[in-house]
């Protein structure tokens, strides 16, 4: 009887690692997969932007006043010669959007990673050390978060002029603070765990405890926050470029393209619609992917919803 029971018992389910469980959950999330496809498409467009421009045969700043504008000087609508139409001075809108995608993807990834690194370092120091260090660092974060972004950006541009470096520095300066605050709270909640006490009793240094014990336990939340930080950076970059505080023209950016054609929307709707759709697709895709990562890394929150 016992032999029959033993042979009929179903095999035990395999134990999945955290990475395998997260990947399985993400693959089941259709919205996250669709968002990943959009992000992959944007990244590929940015990587192969020079090849795409070469294949089209139109430079991003090349003005086609004879073939890209009507006799009355109105931009051409989407067609076979200009896939997404032309802008106010006869430039190929598709080519400029491709080059703008390259700028946006680079700025979003570079600024988000820099802000996350700075925020993680300062947040871990404040949360783990506590005391005076926590007070000083947290107070500095509060000061940074209290500064007005637009006034600071205008002041920097008026002194140093609009440039790529000024724009990226401004974005990083105003995005690392929330990361530091989140990480600090996570570290405060994690450092009281028994595994931290065990590591300290075994003679582990503070650096070892922060890097090898605490950081892996909060990495999931940091990754989720980072994925949600990227769309914020994209919107900031587009906003600064739209206001003339970002990359100076004629360099193509999504916000700059919208700003250049904002007075032409009545006769050239495509010059506003297509860059706005690119901006919407990018921000929405990263937000949806961030929600999917949060659900995959925290199944209890998903079940409660």
PDB file of C-alpha atoms in Angstrom:
ATOM      1  CA  UNK A   1       0.000   0.000   0.000  1.00  0.00           C
ATOM      2  CA  UNK A   2       2.762   2.392   0.892  1.00  0.00           C
ATOM      3  CA  UNK A   3       4.610   1.500  -2.322  1.00  0.00           C
ATOM      4  CA  UNK A   4       1.549   2.331  -4.419  1.00  0.00           C
ATOM      5  CA  UNK A   5       1.103   5.630  -2.620  1.00  0.00           C
ATOM      6  CA  UNK A   6       4.739   6.491  -3.092  1.00  0.00           C
ATOM      7  CA  UNK A   7       4.715   5.728  -6.810  1.00  0.00           C
ATOM      8  CA  UNK A   8       1.483   7.653  -7.427  1.00  0.00           C
ATOM      9  CA  UNK A   9       2.632  10.771  -5.590  1.00  0.00           C
ATOM     10  CA  UNK A  10       3.269  13.664  -8.045  1.00  0.00           C
ATOM     11  CA  UNK A  11       6.840  14.928  -8.290  1.00  0.00           C
ATOM     12  CA  UNK A  12       7.765  17.959  -6.241  1.00  0.00           C
ATOM     13  CA  UNK A  13       7.656  21.286  -8.034  1.00  0.00           C
ATOM     14  CA  UNK A  14      11.111  22.668  -8.838  1.00  0.00           C
ATOM     15  CA  UNK A  15      12.352  25.461  -6.608  1.00  0.00           C
ATOM     16  CA  UNK A  16      12.743  28.655  -8.620  1.00  0.00           C
ATOM     17  CA  UNK A  17      15.358  31.280  -7.899  1.00  0.00           C
ATOM     18  CA  UNK A  18      14.326  34.909  -7.494  1.00  0.00           C
ATOM     19  CA  UNK A  19      15.518  35.741 -10.996  1.00  0.00           C
ATOM     20  CA  UNK A  20      13.591  32.833 -12.517  1.00  0.00           C
ATOM     21  CA  UNK A  21      10.447  33.745 -10.608  1.00  0.00           C
ATOM     22  CA  UNK A  22      10.660  37.386 -11.695  1.00  0.00           C
ATOM     23  CA  UNK A  23      11.226  36.443 -15.336  1.00  0.00           C
ATOM     24  CA  UNK A  24       8.323  33.987 -15.277  1.00  0.00           C
ATOM     25  CA  UNK A  25       6.034  36.629 -13.788  1.00  0.00           C
ATOM     26  CA  UNK A  26       7.137  39.230 -16.341  1.00  0.00           C
ATOM     27  CA  UNK A  27       6.587  36.828 -19.249  1.00  0.00           C
ATOM     28  CA  UNK A  28       3.027  36.303 -18.035  1.00  0.00           C
ATOM     29  CA  UNK A  29       2.401  40.063 -17.870  1.00  0.00           C
ATOM     30  CA  UNK A  30       1.238  41.023 -21.378  1.00  0.00           C
ATOM     31  CA  UNK A  31       1.329  44.750 -20.642  1.00  0.00           C
ATOM     32  CA  UNK A  32       4.926  44.556 -19.409  1.00  0.00           C
ATOM     33  CA  UNK A  33       5.922  42.525 -22.474  1.00  0.00           C
ATOM     34  CA  UNK A  34       4.304  45.077 -24.791  1.00  0.00           C
ATOM     35  CA  UNK A  35       6.095  47.881 -22.950  1.00  0.00           C
ATOM     36  CA  UNK A  36       9.392  45.972 -23.232  1.00  0.00           C
ATOM     37  CA  UNK A  37       8.855  45.647 -26.987  1.00  0.00           C
ATOM     38  CA  UNK A  38       8.329  49.416 -27.315  1.00  0.00           C
ATOM     39  CA  UNK A  39      11.434  50.139 -25.232  1.00  0.00           C
ATOM     40  CA  UNK A  40      13.487  47.657 -27.277  1.00  0.00           C
ATOM     41  CA  UNK A  41      12.288  49.322 -30.476  1.00  0.00           C
ATOM     42  CA  UNK A  42      13.321  52.760 -29.193  1.00  0.00           C
ATOM     43  CA  UNK A  43      16.730  51.475 -28.078  1.00  0.00           C
ATOM     44  CA  UNK A  44      17.339  49.806 -31.458  1.00  0.00           C
ATOM     45  CA  UNK A  45      16.282  53.007 -33.199  1.00  0.00           C
ATOM     46  CA  UNK A  46      18.766  54.955 -31.095  1.00  0.00           C
ATOM     47  CA  UNK A  47      21.605  52.484 -31.650  1.00  0.00           C
ATOM     48  CA  UNK A  48      21.096  52.263 -35.402  1.00  0.00           C
ATOM     49  CA  UNK A  49      20.197  55.940 -35.881  1.00  0.00           C
ATOM     50  CA  UNK A  50      23.236  56.668 -38.116  1.00  0.00           C
ATOM     51  CA  UNK A  51      22.384  53.667 -40.308  1.00  0.00           C
ATOM     52  CA  UNK A  52      18.729  54.721 -40.580  1.00  0.00           C
ATOM     53  CA  UNK A  53      19.733  58.273 -41.518  1.00  0.00           C
ATOM     54  CA  UNK A  54      22.122  56.937 -44.148  1.00  0.00           C
ATOM     55  CA  UNK A  55      19.448  54.650 -45.618  1.00  0.00           C
ATOM     56  CA  UNK A  56      16.903  57.474 -45.832  1.00  0.00           C
ATOM     57  CA  UNK A  57      19.464  59.787 -47.386  1.00  0.00           C
ATOM     58  CA  UNK A  58      18.277  62.921 -45.575  1.00  0.00           C
ATOM     59  CA  UNK A  59      20.409  64.673 -42.992  1.00  0.00           C
ATOM     60  CA  UNK A  60      18.746  65.638 -39.685  1.00  0.00           C
ATOM     61  CA  UNK A  61      19.532  69.324 -40.260  1.00  0.00           C
ATOM     62  CA  UNK A  62      19.250  69.299 -44.055  1.00  0.00           C
ATOM     63  CA  UNK A  63      16.611  71.734 -45.298  1.00  0.00           C
ATOM     64  CA  UNK A  64      14.650  70.754 -48.412  1.00  0.00           C
ATOM     65  CA  UNK A  65      13.144  74.121 -49.289  1.00  0.00           C
ATOM     66  CA  UNK A  66      12.360  73.057 -52.851  1.00  0.00           C
ATOM     67  CA  UNK A  67      10.962  69.567 -52.253  1.00  0.00           C
ATOM     68  CA  UNK A  68      10.049  69.723 -48.556  1.00  0.00           C
ATOM     69  CA  UNK A  69       7.842  72.807 -48.646  1.00  0.00           C
ATOM     70  CA  UNK A  70       4.899  73.814 -50.797  1.00  0.00           C
ATOM     71  CA  UNK A  71       4.966  76.887 -53.010  1.00  0.00           C
ATOM     72  CA  UNK A  72       3.458  78.821 -50.123  1.00  0.00           C
ATOM     73  CA  UNK A  73       6.157  77.658 -47.694  1.00  0.00           C
ATOM     74  CA  UNK A  74       3.921  75.151 -45.861  1.00  0.00           C
ATOM     75  CA  UNK A  75       5.529  71.861 -44.668  1.00  0.00           C
ATOM     76  CA  UNK A  76       4.656  68.729 -46.617  1.00  0.00           C
ATOM     77  CA  UNK A  77       2.421  66.066 -45.007  1.00  0.00           C
ATOM     78  CA  UNK A  78       3.558  62.431 -44.611  1.00  0.00           C
ATOM     79  CA  UNK A  79       4.239  60.772 -47.952  1.00  0.00           C
ATOM     80  CA  UNK A  80       6.573  58.548 -49.901  1.00  0.00           C
ATOM     81  CA  UNK A  81       9.432  61.073 -50.045  1.00  0.00           C
ATOM     82  CA  UNK A  82       9.113  62.217 -46.424  1.00  0.00           C
ATOM     83  CA  UNK A  83       7.697  59.382 -44.337  1.00  0.00           C
ATOM     84  CA  UNK A  84       6.390  61.552 -41.500  1.00  0.00           C
ATOM     85  CA  UNK A  85       6.318  64.824 -43.395  1.00  0.00           C
ATOM     86  CA  UNK A  86       8.562  67.851 -42.987  1.00  0.00           C
ATOM     87  CA  UNK A  87       8.906  70.549 -40.362  1.00  0.00           C
ATOM     88  CA  UNK A  88       8.645  74.319 -40.565  1.00  0.00           C
ATOM     89  CA  UNK A  89      11.885  74.748 -42.539  1.00  0.00           C
ATOM     90  CA  UNK A  90      11.559  71.662 -44.751  1.00  0.00           C
ATOM     91  CA  UNK A  91      13.596  69.138 -42.741  1.00  0.00           C
ATOM     92  CA  UNK A  92      12.672  65.437 -42.733  1.00  0.00           C
ATOM     93  CA  UNK A  93      10.628  64.925 -39.571  1.00  0.00           C
ATOM     94  CA  UNK A  94      11.218  61.155 -39.447  1.00  0.00           C
ATOM     95  CA  UNK A  95      15.000  61.581 -39.563  1.00  0.00           C
ATOM     96  CA  UNK A  96      14.908  64.240 -36.857  1.00  0.00           C
ATOM     97  CA  UNK A  97      12.744  62.027 -34.638  1.00  0.00           C
ATOM     98  CA  UNK A  98      15.201  59.144 -35.086  1.00  0.00           C
ATOM     99  CA  UNK A  99      18.129  61.368 -34.089  1.00  0.00           C
ATOM    100  CA  UNK A 100      16.048  62.797 -31.253  1.00  0.00           C
ATOM    101  CA  UNK A 101      15.413  59.254 -30.037  1.00  0.00           C
ATOM    102  CA  UNK A 102      19.170  58.720 -29.847  1.00  0.00           C
ATOM    103  CA  UNK A 103      19.558  61.841 -27.711  1.00  0.00           C
ATOM    104  CA  UNK A 104      16.595  60.990 -25.487  1.00  0.00           C
ATOM    105  CA  UNK A 105      17.624  57.377 -24.848  1.00  0.00           C
ATOM    106  CA  UNK A 106      21.198  58.387 -24.001  1.00  0.00           C
ATOM    107  CA  UNK A 107      20.107  61.194 -21.668  1.00  0.00           C
ATOM    108  CA  UNK A 108      17.470  59.017 -19.975  1.00  0.00           C
ATOM    109  CA  UNK A 109      19.795  56.090 -19.280  1.00  0.00           C
ATOM    110  CA  UNK A 110      22.868  58.154 -18.375  1.00  0.00           C
ATOM    111  CA  UNK A 111      21.033  60.574 -16.073  1.00  0.00           C
ATOM    112  CA  UNK A 112      18.939  57.854 -14.412  1.00  0.00           C
ATOM    113  CA  UNK A 113      21.968  55.648 -13.715  1.00  0.00           C
ATOM    114  CA  UNK A 114      23.978  58.586 -12.369  1.00  0.00           C
ATOM    115  CA  UNK A 115      21.120  59.717 -10.136  1.00  0.00           C
ATOM    116  CA  UNK A 116      20.596  56.172  -8.852  1.00  0.00           C
ATOM    117  CA  UNK A 117      24.303  55.705  -8.023  1.00  0.00           C
ATOM    118  CA  UNK A 118      24.478  59.031  -6.167  1.00  0.00           C
ATOM    119  CA  UNK A 119      21.178  58.402  -4.391  1.00  0.00           C
ATOM    120  CA  UNK A 120      22.120  54.868  -3.353  1.00  0.00           C
ATOM    121  CA  UNK A 121      25.498  55.950  -1.935  1.00  0.00           C
ATOM    122  CA  UNK A 122      24.121  58.901   0.031  1.00  0.00           C
ATOM    123  CA  UNK A 123      20.970  57.058   1.102  1.00  0.00           C
ATOM    124  CA  UNK A 124      22.920  54.041   2.372  1.00  0.00           C
ATOM    125  CA  UNK A 125      25.359  56.230   4.304  1.00  0.00           C
ATOM    126  CA  UNK A 126      22.527  58.196   5.900  1.00  0.00           C
ATOM    127  CA  UNK A 127      20.417  55.159   6.717  1.00  0.00           C
ATOM    128  CA  UNK A 128      23.204  52.920   7.998  1.00  0.00           C
ATOM    129  CA  UNK A 129      25.294  55.435   9.920  1.00  0.00           C
ATOM    130  CA  UNK A 130      22.408  57.346  11.459  1.00  0.00           C
ATOM    131  CA  UNK A 131      23.009  60.074  13.999  1.00  0.00           C
ATOM    132  CA  UNK A 132      24.691  63.273  12.861  1.00  0.00           C
ATOM    133  CA  UNK A 133      25.554  61.899   9.399  1.00  0.00           C
ATOM    134  CA  UNK A 134      21.910  60.996   8.816  1.00  0.00           C
ATOM    135  CA  UNK A 135      20.772  64.433   9.969  1.00  0.00           C
ATOM    136  CA  UNK A 136      23.225  66.295   7.743  1.00  0.00           C
ATOM    137  CA  UNK A 137      22.664  64.188   4.628  1.00  0.00           C
ATOM    138  CA  UNK A 138      18.885  64.118   5.039  1.00  0.00           C
ATOM    139  CA  UNK A 139      18.881  67.885   5.550  1.00  0.00           C
ATOM    140  CA  UNK A 140      20.931  68.338   2.379  1.00  0.00           C
ATOM    141  CA  UNK A 141      18.452  66.152   0.470  1.00  0.00           C
ATOM    142  CA  UNK A 142      15.586  68.283   1.766  1.00  0.00           C
ATOM    143  CA  UNK A 143      17.353  71.449   0.574  1.00  0.00           C
ATOM    144  CA  UNK A 144      17.896  69.969  -2.898  1.00  0.00           C
ATOM    145  CA  UNK A 145      14.269  68.850  -3.138  1.00  0.00           C
ATOM    146  CA  UNK A 146      13.115  72.322  -2.113  1.00  0.00           C
ATOM    147  CA  UNK A 147      14.942  74.124  -4.915  1.00  0.00           C
ATOM    148  CA  UNK A 148      12.804  75.236  -7.899  1.00  0.00           C
ATOM    149  CA  UNK A 149      13.878  73.356 -11.011  1.00  0.00           C
ATOM    150  CA  UNK A 150      12.959  75.931 -13.661  1.00  0.00           C
ATOM    151  CA  UNK A 151      14.486  78.906 -11.825  1.00  0.00           C
ATOM    152  CA  UNK A 152      17.693  76.964 -11.230  1.00  0.00           C
ATOM    153  CA  UNK A 153      17.840  75.855 -14.879  1.00  0.00           C
ATOM    154  CA  UNK A 154      17.255  79.412 -16.129  1.00  0.00           C
ATOM    155  CA  UNK A 155      19.990  80.719 -13.814  1.00  0.00           C
ATOM    156  CA  UNK A 156      22.496  78.113 -15.003  1.00  0.00           C
ATOM    157  CA  UNK A 157      21.705  78.719 -18.670  1.00  0.00           C
ATOM    158  CA  UNK A 158      21.954  82.491 -18.249  1.00  0.00           C
ATOM    159  CA  UNK A 159      25.421  82.128 -16.708  1.00  0.00           C
ATOM    160  CA  UNK A 160      26.915  79.218 -18.669  1.00  0.00           C
ATOM    161  CA  UNK A 161      24.652  79.048 -21.745  1.00  0.00           C
ATOM    162  CA  UNK A 162      22.514  76.165 -22.949  1.00  0.00           C
ATOM    163  CA  UNK A 163      24.532  72.989 -23.454  1.00  0.00           C
ATOM    164  CA  UNK A 164      24.280  69.228 -23.252  1.00  0.00           C
ATOM    165  CA  UNK A 165      26.308  69.111 -20.038  1.00  0.00           C
ATOM    166  CA  UNK A 166      24.253  71.783 -18.271  1.00  0.00           C
ATOM    167  CA  UNK A 167      21.029  69.977 -19.149  1.00  0.00           C
ATOM    168  CA  UNK A 168      22.269  66.582 -17.920  1.00  0.00           C
ATOM    169  CA  UNK A 169      23.742  68.085 -14.757  1.00  0.00           C
ATOM    170  CA  UNK A 170      20.454  69.832 -13.977  1.00  0.00           C
ATOM    171  CA  UNK A 171      18.440  66.649 -14.488  1.00  0.00           C
ATOM    172  CA  UNK A 172      20.764  64.569 -12.287  1.00  0.00           C
ATOM    173  CA  UNK A 173      20.816  67.235  -9.581  1.00  0.00           C
ATOM    174  CA  UNK A 174      17.024  67.238  -9.307  1.00  0.00           C
ATOM    175  CA  UNK A 175      16.493  63.452  -9.520  1.00  0.00           C
ATOM    176  CA  UNK A 176      19.014  61.904  -7.128  1.00  0.00           C
ATOM    177  CA  UNK A 177      17.329  63.350  -4.013  1.00  0.00           C
ATOM    178  CA  UNK A 178      14.174  61.189  -4.097  1.00  0.00           C
ATOM    179  CA  UNK A 179      16.346  58.115  -4.724  1.00  0.00           C
ATOM    180  CA  UNK A 180      18.455  58.905  -1.656  1.00  0.00           C
ATOM    181  CA  UNK A 181      15.350  59.365   0.495  1.00  0.00           C
ATOM    182  CA  UNK A 182      13.842  56.044  -0.627  1.00  0.00           C
ATOM    183  CA  UNK A 183      17.116  54.158  -0.137  1.00  0.00           C
ATOM    184  CA  UNK A 184      17.652  55.715   3.274  1.00  0.00           C
ATOM    185  CA  UNK A 185      14.246  54.507   4.472  1.00  0.00           C
ATOM    186  CA  UNK A 186      14.875  51.016   3.057  1.00  0.00           C
ATOM    187  CA  UNK A 187      18.249  50.782   4.781  1.00  0.00           C
ATOM    188  CA  UNK A 188      16.808  51.899   8.123  1.00  0.00           C
ATOM    189  CA  UNK A 189      14.186  49.164   7.884  1.00  0.00           C
ATOM    190  CA  UNK A 190      16.705  46.518   6.734  1.00  0.00           C
ATOM    191  CA  UNK A 191      19.699  47.114   8.988  1.00  0.00           C
ATOM    192  CA  UNK A 192      17.811  45.821  12.024  1.00  0.00           C
ATOM    193  CA  UNK A 193      17.515  42.361  10.475  1.00  0.00           C
ATOM    194  CA  UNK A 194      19.073  39.320  12.110  1.00  0.00           C
ATOM    195  CA  UNK A 195      21.345  38.643   9.137  1.00  0.00           C
ATOM    196  CA  UNK A 196      22.964  42.061   9.654  1.00  0.00           C
ATOM    197  CA  UNK A 197      23.554  41.307  13.348  1.00  0.00           C
ATOM    198  CA  UNK A 198      25.019  37.936  12.395  1.00  0.00           C
ATOM    199  CA  UNK A 199      27.404  39.520   9.903  1.00  0.00           C
ATOM    200  CA  UNK A 200      28.477  42.103  12.478  1.00  0.00           C
ATOM    201  CA  UNK A 201      29.116  39.378  15.065  1.00  0.00           C
ATOM    202  CA  UNK A 202      31.298  37.547  12.547  1.00  0.00           C
ATOM    203  CA  UNK A 203      33.499  40.632  12.287  1.00  0.00           C
ATOM    204  CA  UNK A 204      32.255  42.033   8.970  1.00  0.00           C
ATOM    205  CA  UNK A 205      33.127  45.661   8.301  1.00  0.00           C
ATOM    206  CA  UNK A 206      30.503  48.335   7.786  1.00  0.00           C
ATOM    207  CA  UNK A 207      31.356  48.525   4.083  1.00  0.00           C
ATOM    208  CA  UNK A 208      30.931  44.770   3.738  1.00  0.00           C
ATOM    209  CA  UNK A 209      27.580  44.865   5.520  1.00  0.00           C
ATOM    210  CA  UNK A 210      26.267  47.722   3.377  1.00  0.00           C
ATOM    211  CA  UNK A 211      27.482  46.323   0.052  1.00  0.00           C
ATOM    212  CA  UNK A 212      27.154  42.552   0.554  1.00  0.00           C
ATOM    213  CA  UNK A 213      24.293  42.259   3.045  1.00  0.00           C
ATOM    214  CA  UNK A 214      21.964  45.262   2.835  1.00  0.00           C
ATOM    215  CA  UNK A 215      22.297  46.318  -0.817  1.00  0.00           C
ATOM    216  CA  UNK A 216      21.223  42.926  -2.290  1.00  0.00           C
ATOM    217  CA  UNK A 217      18.111  43.000  -0.090  1.00  0.00           C
ATOM    218  CA  UNK A 218      16.986  46.410  -1.344  1.00  0.00           C
ATOM    219  CA  UNK A 219      18.176  45.997  -4.957  1.00  0.00           C
ATOM    220  CA  UNK A 220      14.712  44.956  -6.149  1.00  0.00           C
ATOM    221  CA  UNK A 221      13.061  48.129  -4.875  1.00  0.00           C
ATOM    222  CA  UNK A 222      15.898  50.238  -6.293  1.00  0.00           C
ATOM    223  CA  UNK A 223      15.508  48.610  -9.727  1.00  0.00           C
ATOM    224  CA  UNK A 224      11.775  49.295  -9.710  1.00  0.00           C
ATOM    225  CA  UNK A 225      12.324  52.916  -8.700  1.00  0.00           C
ATOM    226  CA  UNK A 226      14.992  53.269 -11.369  1.00  0.00           C
ATOM    227  CA  UNK A 227      12.649  52.021 -14.078  1.00  0.00           C
ATOM    228  CA  UNK A 228      10.075  54.578 -12.939  1.00  0.00           C
ATOM    229  CA  UNK A 229      12.730  57.312 -12.801  1.00  0.00           C
ATOM    230  CA  UNK A 230      13.584  56.988 -16.512  1.00  0.00           C
ATOM    231  CA  UNK A 231      10.233  58.404 -17.756  1.00  0.00           C
ATOM    232  CA  UNK A 232      10.643  61.313 -15.350  1.00  0.00           C
ATOM    233  CA  UNK A 233      14.042  62.033 -16.899  1.00  0.00           C
ATOM    234  CA  UNK A 234      12.563  61.799 -20.400  1.00  0.00           C
ATOM    235  CA  UNK A 235       9.860  64.326 -19.537  1.00  0.00           C
ATOM    236  CA  UNK A 236      12.399  66.637 -17.859  1.00  0.00           C
ATOM    237  CA  UNK A 237      14.679  66.512 -20.911  1.00  0.00           C
ATOM    238  CA  UNK A 238      11.779  67.225 -23.256  1.00  0.00           C
ATOM    239  CA  UNK A 239      10.525  70.062 -21.042  1.00  0.00           C
ATOM    240  CA  UNK A 240      13.936  71.734 -20.794  1.00  0.00           C
ATOM    241  CA  UNK A 241      14.460  71.403 -24.555  1.00  0.00           C
ATOM    242  CA  UNK A 242      10.973  72.795 -25.210  1.00  0.00           C
ATOM    243  CA  UNK A 243      11.758  75.840 -23.058  1.00  0.00           C
ATOM    244  CA  UNK A 244      15.123  76.367 -24.747  1.00  0.00           C
ATOM    245  CA  UNK A 245      17.053  75.292 -21.638  1.00  0.00           C
ATOM    246  CA  UNK A 246      18.291  71.974 -22.997  1.00  0.00           C
ATOM    247  CA  UNK A 247      20.329  70.950 -26.002  1.00  0.00           C
ATOM    248  CA  UNK A 248      20.756  74.017 -28.226  1.00  0.00           C
ATOM    249  CA  UNK A 249      19.394  73.856 -31.789  1.00  0.00           C
ATOM    250  CA  UNK A 250      19.761  72.599 -34.445  1.00  0.00           C
ATOM    251  CA  UNK A 251      20.372  69.340 -32.521  1.00  0.00           C
ATOM    252  CA  UNK A 252      17.178  67.297 -32.748  1.00  0.00           C
ATOM    253  CA  UNK A 253      15.345  66.427 -29.528  1.00  0.00           C
ATOM    254  CA  UNK A 254      11.692  65.524 -29.043  1.00  0.00           C
ATOM    255  CA  UNK A 255      10.998  68.594 -26.934  1.00  0.00           C
ATOM    256  CA  UNK A 256      12.962  70.818 -29.313  1.00  0.00           C
ATOM    257  CA  UNK A 257      11.014  69.527 -32.323  1.00  0.00           C
ATOM    258  CA  UNK A 258       7.723  70.323 -30.582  1.00  0.00           C
ATOM    259  CA  UNK A 259       8.981  73.803 -29.662  1.00  0.00           C
ATOM    260  CA  UNK A 260      10.142  74.534 -33.224  1.00  0.00           C
ATOM    261  CA  UNK A 261       6.782  73.603 -34.723  1.00  0.00           C
ATOM    262  CA  UNK A 262       4.359  74.796 -32.021  1.00  0.00           C
ATOM    263  CA  UNK A 263       3.202  77.784 -34.081  1.00  0.00           C
ATOM    264  CA  UNK A 264       2.622  75.612 -37.150  1.00  0.00           C
ATOM    265  CA  UNK A 265       0.186  73.056 -35.731  1.00  0.00           C
ATOM    266  CA  UNK A 266      -2.817  74.450 -37.621  1.00  0.00           C
ATOM    267  CA  UNK A 267      -1.290  73.750 -41.062  1.00  0.00           C
ATOM    268  CA  UNK A 268       1.200  71.010 -40.126  1.00  0.00           C
ATOM    269  CA  UNK A 269      -0.436  68.886 -37.423  1.00  0.00           C
ATOM    270  CA  UNK A 270       1.998  66.026 -38.044  1.00  0.00           C
ATOM    271  CA  UNK A 271       4.949  68.134 -36.858  1.00  0.00           C
ATOM    272  CA  UNK A 272       3.390  68.219 -33.366  1.00  0.00           C
ATOM    273  CA  UNK A 273       1.557  64.880 -33.333  1.00  0.00           C
ATOM    274  CA  UNK A 274       4.428  62.526 -34.146  1.00  0.00           C
ATOM    275  CA  UNK A 275       7.001  63.857 -31.624  1.00  0.00           C
ATOM    276  CA  UNK A 276       4.247  63.933 -29.007  1.00  0.00           C
ATOM    277  CA  UNK A 277       3.428  60.283 -29.768  1.00  0.00           C
ATOM    278  CA  UNK A 278       7.103  59.333 -29.449  1.00  0.00           C
ATOM    279  CA  UNK A 279       7.236  61.081 -26.077  1.00  0.00           C
ATOM    280  CA  UNK A 280       3.994  59.465 -24.926  1.00  0.00           C
ATOM    281  CA  UNK A 281       5.067  55.972 -26.046  1.00  0.00           C
ATOM    282  CA  UNK A 282       8.415  56.201 -24.248  1.00  0.00           C
ATOM    283  CA  UNK A 283       7.061  57.489 -20.934  1.00  0.00           C
ATOM    284  CA  UNK A 284       4.096  55.108 -20.941  1.00  0.00           C
ATOM    285  CA  UNK A 285       6.265  52.089 -21.801  1.00  0.00           C
ATOM    286  CA  UNK A 286       8.729  52.713 -18.970  1.00  0.00           C
ATOM    287  CA  UNK A 287       5.907  53.328 -16.489  1.00  0.00           C
ATOM    288  CA  UNK A 288       4.123  50.106 -17.465  1.00  0.00           C
ATOM    289  CA  UNK A 289       7.378  48.132 -17.291  1.00  0.00           C
ATOM    290  CA  UNK A 290       8.067  49.606 -13.862  1.00  0.00           C
ATOM    291  CA  UNK A 291       4.650  48.486 -12.652  1.00  0.00           C
ATOM    292  CA  UNK A 292       5.331  45.009 -14.038  1.00  0.00           C
ATOM    293  CA  UNK A 293       8.685  44.819 -12.265  1.00  0.00           C
ATOM    294  CA  UNK A 294       7.072  45.922  -9.018  1.00  0.00           C
ATOM    295  CA  UNK A 295       4.433  43.208  -9.303  1.00  0.00           C
ATOM    296  CA  UNK A 296       7.033  40.569 -10.166  1.00  0.00           C
ATOM    297  CA  UNK A 297       9.361  41.516  -7.317  1.00  0.00           C
ATOM    298  CA  UNK A 298       6.547  41.872  -4.764  1.00  0.00           C
ATOM    299  CA  UNK A 299       3.890  39.192  -5.410  1.00  0.00           C
ATOM    300  CA  UNK A 300       2.131  39.991  -2.103  1.00  0.00           C
ATOM    301  CA  UNK A 301       1.300  43.488  -3.332  1.00  0.00           C
ATOM    302  CA  UNK A 302      -0.104  42.060  -6.551  1.00  0.00           C
ATOM    303  CA  UNK A 303      -2.304  39.563  -4.656  1.00  0.00           C
ATOM    304  CA  UNK A 304      -3.595  42.293  -2.357  1.00  0.00           C
ATOM    305  CA  UNK A 305      -4.596  44.374  -5.381  1.00  0.00           C
TER     306      UNK A 305
END
